[in-house]
Amino acid sequence: MIGPPIAGYPEHCGTSCEAQWTTRIADYLEAYPFIAGDVVVVAHDGGVTAVPLACGDSCAPSWRAELGGYWPVEYADADVIVVARHFGGPKRVAVLPAKCADPCDPLWSAEMSDDLNGVESDGTTVFVSDGPSVLAFPTACTDPCQSVWSGELEEPTWNFLIDDRTLAAASPVGEFGENGIRVTVFIGRPR
């Protein structure tokens, strides 16, 4: 059984909007799609598939990365796609090229502890919350990829906010944040 379709709509629809194309890629879609350059990337049961934005009537995937398990897309741009395996096996973070061949293999991956939480990128650095540690990996890394910078917090980070000078990490205070949220700001983060 093939699951729900994904569809491409024109950028400016007006009052009536019909899909320019639709395609089905997997039994189960894991998370929201992302645009990565000229493709739409979708996490699904066991991997990630890229579909051209200008797919047309006979819409076929550009490439597929068979990763096994639950790997939602955490970040995507015209150059890289960051995915993370939070459940169903060893916790890992991986970077795929946006312009990939079929089958698509990660540029690199890094194993995390069982406390993998927030993952975010700005296109040059991948920031990962691995327990109370905040780790930074260059997107242009190669296997085996090692963290180039780390910071320690009192609690695991749930979310990151990034601008061109600052990395802010939001962490719960108390179990499940019942005592609020702590924001830790790192200035002068790696590039």
Tab-separated table of C-alpha atoms in Angstrom:
chain	number	residue	atom	x	y	z
A	1	MET	CA	0.000	0.000	0.000
A	2	ILE	CA	1.349	3.407	-0.989
A	3	GLY	CA	0.585	6.235	1.409
A	4	PRO	CA	-0.632	9.799	0.970
A	5	PRO	CA	0.573	11.847	-2.003
A	6	ILE	CA	2.769	14.887	-1.894
A	7	ALA	CA	1.788	17.692	-4.250
A	8	GLY	CA	3.429	20.722	-5.851
A	9	TYR	CA	1.436	23.939	-6.106
A	10	PRO	CA	2.283	27.135	-8.020
A	11	GLU	CA	3.914	29.863	-5.932
A	12	HIS	CA	1.155	32.395	-6.662
A	13	CYS	CA	-2.188	30.622	-6.946
A	14	GLY	CA	-4.726	33.412	-6.702
A	15	THR	CA	-8.247	32.478	-5.618
A	16	SER	CA	-8.240	28.996	-7.156
A	17	CYS	CA	-5.306	26.659	-6.796
A	18	GLU	CA	-4.741	23.224	-8.288
A	19	ALA	CA	-1.701	21.024	-7.842
A	20	GLN	CA	0.777	21.126	-10.723
A	21	TRP	CA	1.861	17.589	-9.870
A	22	THR	CA	1.334	14.835	-7.299
A	23	THR	CA	3.298	11.713	-6.503
A	24	ARG	CA	3.306	8.960	-3.907
A	25	ILE	CA	6.663	7.930	-2.532
A	26	ALA	CA	6.141	5.738	0.524
A	27	ASP	CA	3.664	3.991	2.797
A	28	TYR	CA	4.181	6.453	5.615
A	29	LEU	CA	5.515	10.015	5.570
A	30	GLU	CA	7.511	10.777	8.737
A	31	ALA	CA	7.460	14.581	8.877
A	32	TYR	CA	6.881	17.804	6.952
A	33	PRO	CA	8.578	18.163	3.560
A	34	PHE	CA	11.460	20.626	3.074
A	35	ILE	CA	12.662	22.469	-0.016
A	36	ALA	CA	16.343	21.833	-0.762
A	37	GLY	CA	17.344	23.850	-3.819
A	38	ASP	CA	15.346	22.511	-6.750
A	39	VAL	CA	13.905	19.465	-4.947
A	40	VAL	CA	11.354	18.728	-2.242
A	41	VAL	CA	12.740	16.277	0.336
A	42	VAL	CA	10.416	14.055	2.324
A	43	ALA	CA	11.271	11.682	5.181
A	44	HIS	CA	9.393	8.409	5.006
A	45	ASP	CA	9.423	4.917	6.415
A	46	GLY	CA	13.099	4.033	6.119
A	47	GLY	CA	14.638	6.973	4.336
A	48	VAL	CA	14.433	10.277	2.521
A	49	THR	CA	13.253	10.895	-1.046
A	50	ALA	CA	13.820	13.974	-3.228
A	51	VAL	CA	11.268	15.006	-5.843
A	52	PRO	CA	11.968	17.796	-8.377
A	53	LEU	CA	10.029	21.016	-7.765
A	54	ALA	CA	9.252	21.111	-11.504
A	55	CYS	CA	8.056	17.520	-11.531
A	56	GLY	CA	5.448	17.643	-14.287
A	57	ASP	CA	2.863	15.010	-15.201
A	58	SER	CA	5.085	11.936	-14.881
A	59	CYS	CA	6.589	12.784	-11.529
A	60	ALA	CA	9.466	10.512	-10.515
A	61	PRO	CA	11.876	10.968	-7.605
A	62	SER	CA	15.299	12.511	-8.296
A	63	TRP	CA	16.932	10.294	-5.705
A	64	ARG	CA	16.287	8.200	-2.632
A	65	ALA	CA	18.415	7.666	0.506
A	66	GLU	CA	17.618	4.347	2.173
A	67	LEU	CA	18.592	4.966	5.806
A	68	GLY	CA	16.423	2.487	7.724
A	69	GLY	CA	14.296	3.694	10.623
A	70	TYR	CA	12.888	7.094	11.485
A	71	TRP	CA	15.088	9.910	10.044
A	72	PRO	CA	13.111	13.172	9.831
A	73	VAL	CA	14.612	16.085	7.926
A	74	GLU	CA	15.804	18.697	10.437
A	75	TYR	CA	17.193	21.284	7.975
A	76	ALA	CA	17.533	21.694	4.211
A	77	ASP	CA	18.936	24.259	1.797
A	78	ALA	CA	20.290	24.235	-1.773
A	79	ASP	CA	23.467	22.438	-0.652
A	80	VAL	CA	22.749	20.101	2.277
A	81	ILE	CA	20.000	18.177	4.028
A	82	VAL	CA	20.399	17.393	7.743
A	83	VAL	CA	18.560	14.332	9.073
A	84	ALA	CA	18.521	12.740	12.528
A	85	ARG	CA	17.540	9.323	13.804
A	86	HIS	CA	15.807	9.988	17.138
A	87	PHE	CA	13.971	6.643	17.519
A	88	GLY	CA	14.164	3.010	16.499
A	89	GLY	CA	17.851	2.227	16.703
A	90	PRO	CA	21.161	3.930	17.399
A	91	LYS	CA	20.738	7.713	17.547
A	92	ARG	CA	22.567	9.397	14.663
A	93	VAL	CA	22.832	12.671	12.775
A	94	ALA	CA	23.686	12.669	9.072
A	95	VAL	CA	24.165	15.166	6.244
A	96	LEU	CA	23.059	14.393	2.685
A	97	PRO	CA	23.944	16.451	-0.401
A	98	ALA	CA	20.923	18.256	-1.870
A	99	LYS	CA	22.199	17.426	-5.350
A	100	CYS	CA	22.571	13.690	-5.054
A	101	ALA	CA	22.602	10.634	-7.289
A	102	ASP	CA	20.306	7.669	-6.826
A	103	PRO	CA	20.912	5.931	-4.473
A	104	CYS	CA	21.948	8.795	-2.225
A	105	ASP	CA	24.473	8.172	0.539
A	106	PRO	CA	25.187	10.542	3.438
A	107	LEU	CA	28.249	12.774	3.183
A	108	TRP	CA	28.860	11.891	6.824
A	109	SER	CA	27.104	10.710	9.947
A	110	ALA	CA	27.851	10.829	13.656
A	111	GLU	CA	26.583	8.579	16.418
A	112	MET	CA	24.930	10.254	19.405
A	113	SER	CA	23.943	9.070	22.861
A	114	ASP	CA	20.413	7.953	23.725
A	115	ASP	CA	19.743	11.586	24.758
A	116	LEU	CA	19.666	13.037	21.213
A	117	ASN	CA	17.193	15.947	21.214
A	118	GLY	CA	17.294	19.180	19.221
A	119	VAL	CA	19.064	19.377	15.864
A	120	GLU	CA	19.433	22.572	13.811
A	121	SER	CA	21.726	23.999	11.162
A	122	ASP	CA	22.548	27.267	9.460
A	123	GLY	CA	23.958	25.516	6.391
A	124	THR	CA	27.590	25.646	7.541
A	125	THR	CA	27.315	24.073	10.999
A	126	VAL	CA	25.036	21.380	12.434
A	127	PHE	CA	24.153	21.953	16.098
A	128	VAL	CA	23.054	18.920	18.109
A	129	SER	CA	21.740	18.532	21.637
A	130	ASP	CA	23.200	15.261	22.900
A	131	GLY	CA	22.070	15.113	26.520
A	132	PRO	CA	23.295	18.250	28.294
A	133	SER	CA	25.993	18.761	25.621
A	134	VAL	CA	25.594	21.097	22.658
A	135	LEU	CA	27.812	19.832	19.837
A	136	ALA	CA	28.780	21.607	16.600
A	137	PHE	CA	29.707	19.716	13.424
A	138	PRO	CA	30.741	21.364	10.141
A	139	THR	CA	28.345	20.450	7.321
A	140	ALA	CA	31.422	19.986	5.098
A	141	CYS	CA	32.708	17.209	7.373
A	142	THR	CA	33.769	13.741	6.231
A	143	ASP	CA	33.442	10.368	7.944
A	144	PRO	CA	34.282	9.891	10.700
A	145	CYS	CA	32.932	13.322	11.616
A	146	GLN	CA	33.901	14.725	14.999
A	147	SER	CA	32.432	17.698	16.850
A	148	VAL	CA	34.563	20.837	16.424
A	149	TRP	CA	33.014	22.682	19.362
A	150	SER	CA	30.896	21.836	22.402
A	151	GLY	CA	29.161	23.518	25.291
A	152	GLU	CA	27.661	22.030	28.436
A	153	LEU	CA	24.235	22.930	29.807
A	154	GLU	CA	22.313	21.824	32.889
A	155	GLU	CA	19.560	20.144	30.820
A	156	PRO	CA	19.224	18.821	27.266
A	157	THR	CA	18.285	21.407	24.640
A	158	TRP	CA	14.883	21.147	22.998
A	159	ASN	CA	15.303	23.851	20.354
A	160	PHE	CA	17.943	26.120	18.867
A	161	LEU	CA	17.640	29.658	17.500
A	162	ILE	CA	20.412	30.800	15.181
A	163	ASP	CA	21.426	34.083	13.587
A	164	ASP	CA	24.732	35.132	12.012
A	165	ARG	CA	26.433	35.816	15.384
A	166	THR	CA	24.543	33.895	18.039
A	167	LEU	CA	23.351	30.425	18.937
A	168	ALA	CA	20.567	30.311	21.533
A	169	ALA	CA	19.612	26.995	23.145
A	170	ALA	CA	16.217	26.531	24.843
A	171	SER	CA	16.231	23.936	27.638
A	172	PRO	CA	13.522	22.818	30.061
A	173	VAL	CA	13.805	23.704	33.734
A	174	GLY	CA	12.574	20.704	35.696
A	175	GLU	CA	11.034	17.617	34.188
A	176	PHE	CA	9.196	18.502	30.944
A	177	GLY	CA	9.763	22.225	31.605
A	178	GLU	CA	7.218	22.549	34.422
A	179	ASN	CA	9.471	25.191	36.025
A	180	GLY	CA	9.950	27.147	32.806
A	181	ILE	CA	12.455	27.307	29.978
A	182	ARG	CA	16.100	28.378	30.251
A	183	VAL	CA	17.656	30.109	27.245
A	184	THR	CA	21.444	29.879	26.998
A	185	VAL	CA	23.166	32.138	24.477
A	186	PHE	CA	26.504	31.181	22.912
A	187	ILE	CA	28.247	34.145	21.259
A	188	GLY	CA	31.030	33.685	18.753
A	189	ARG	CA	29.908	30.238	17.670
A	190	PRO	CA	32.013	28.324	15.124
A	191	ARG	CA	31.669	28.946	11.411
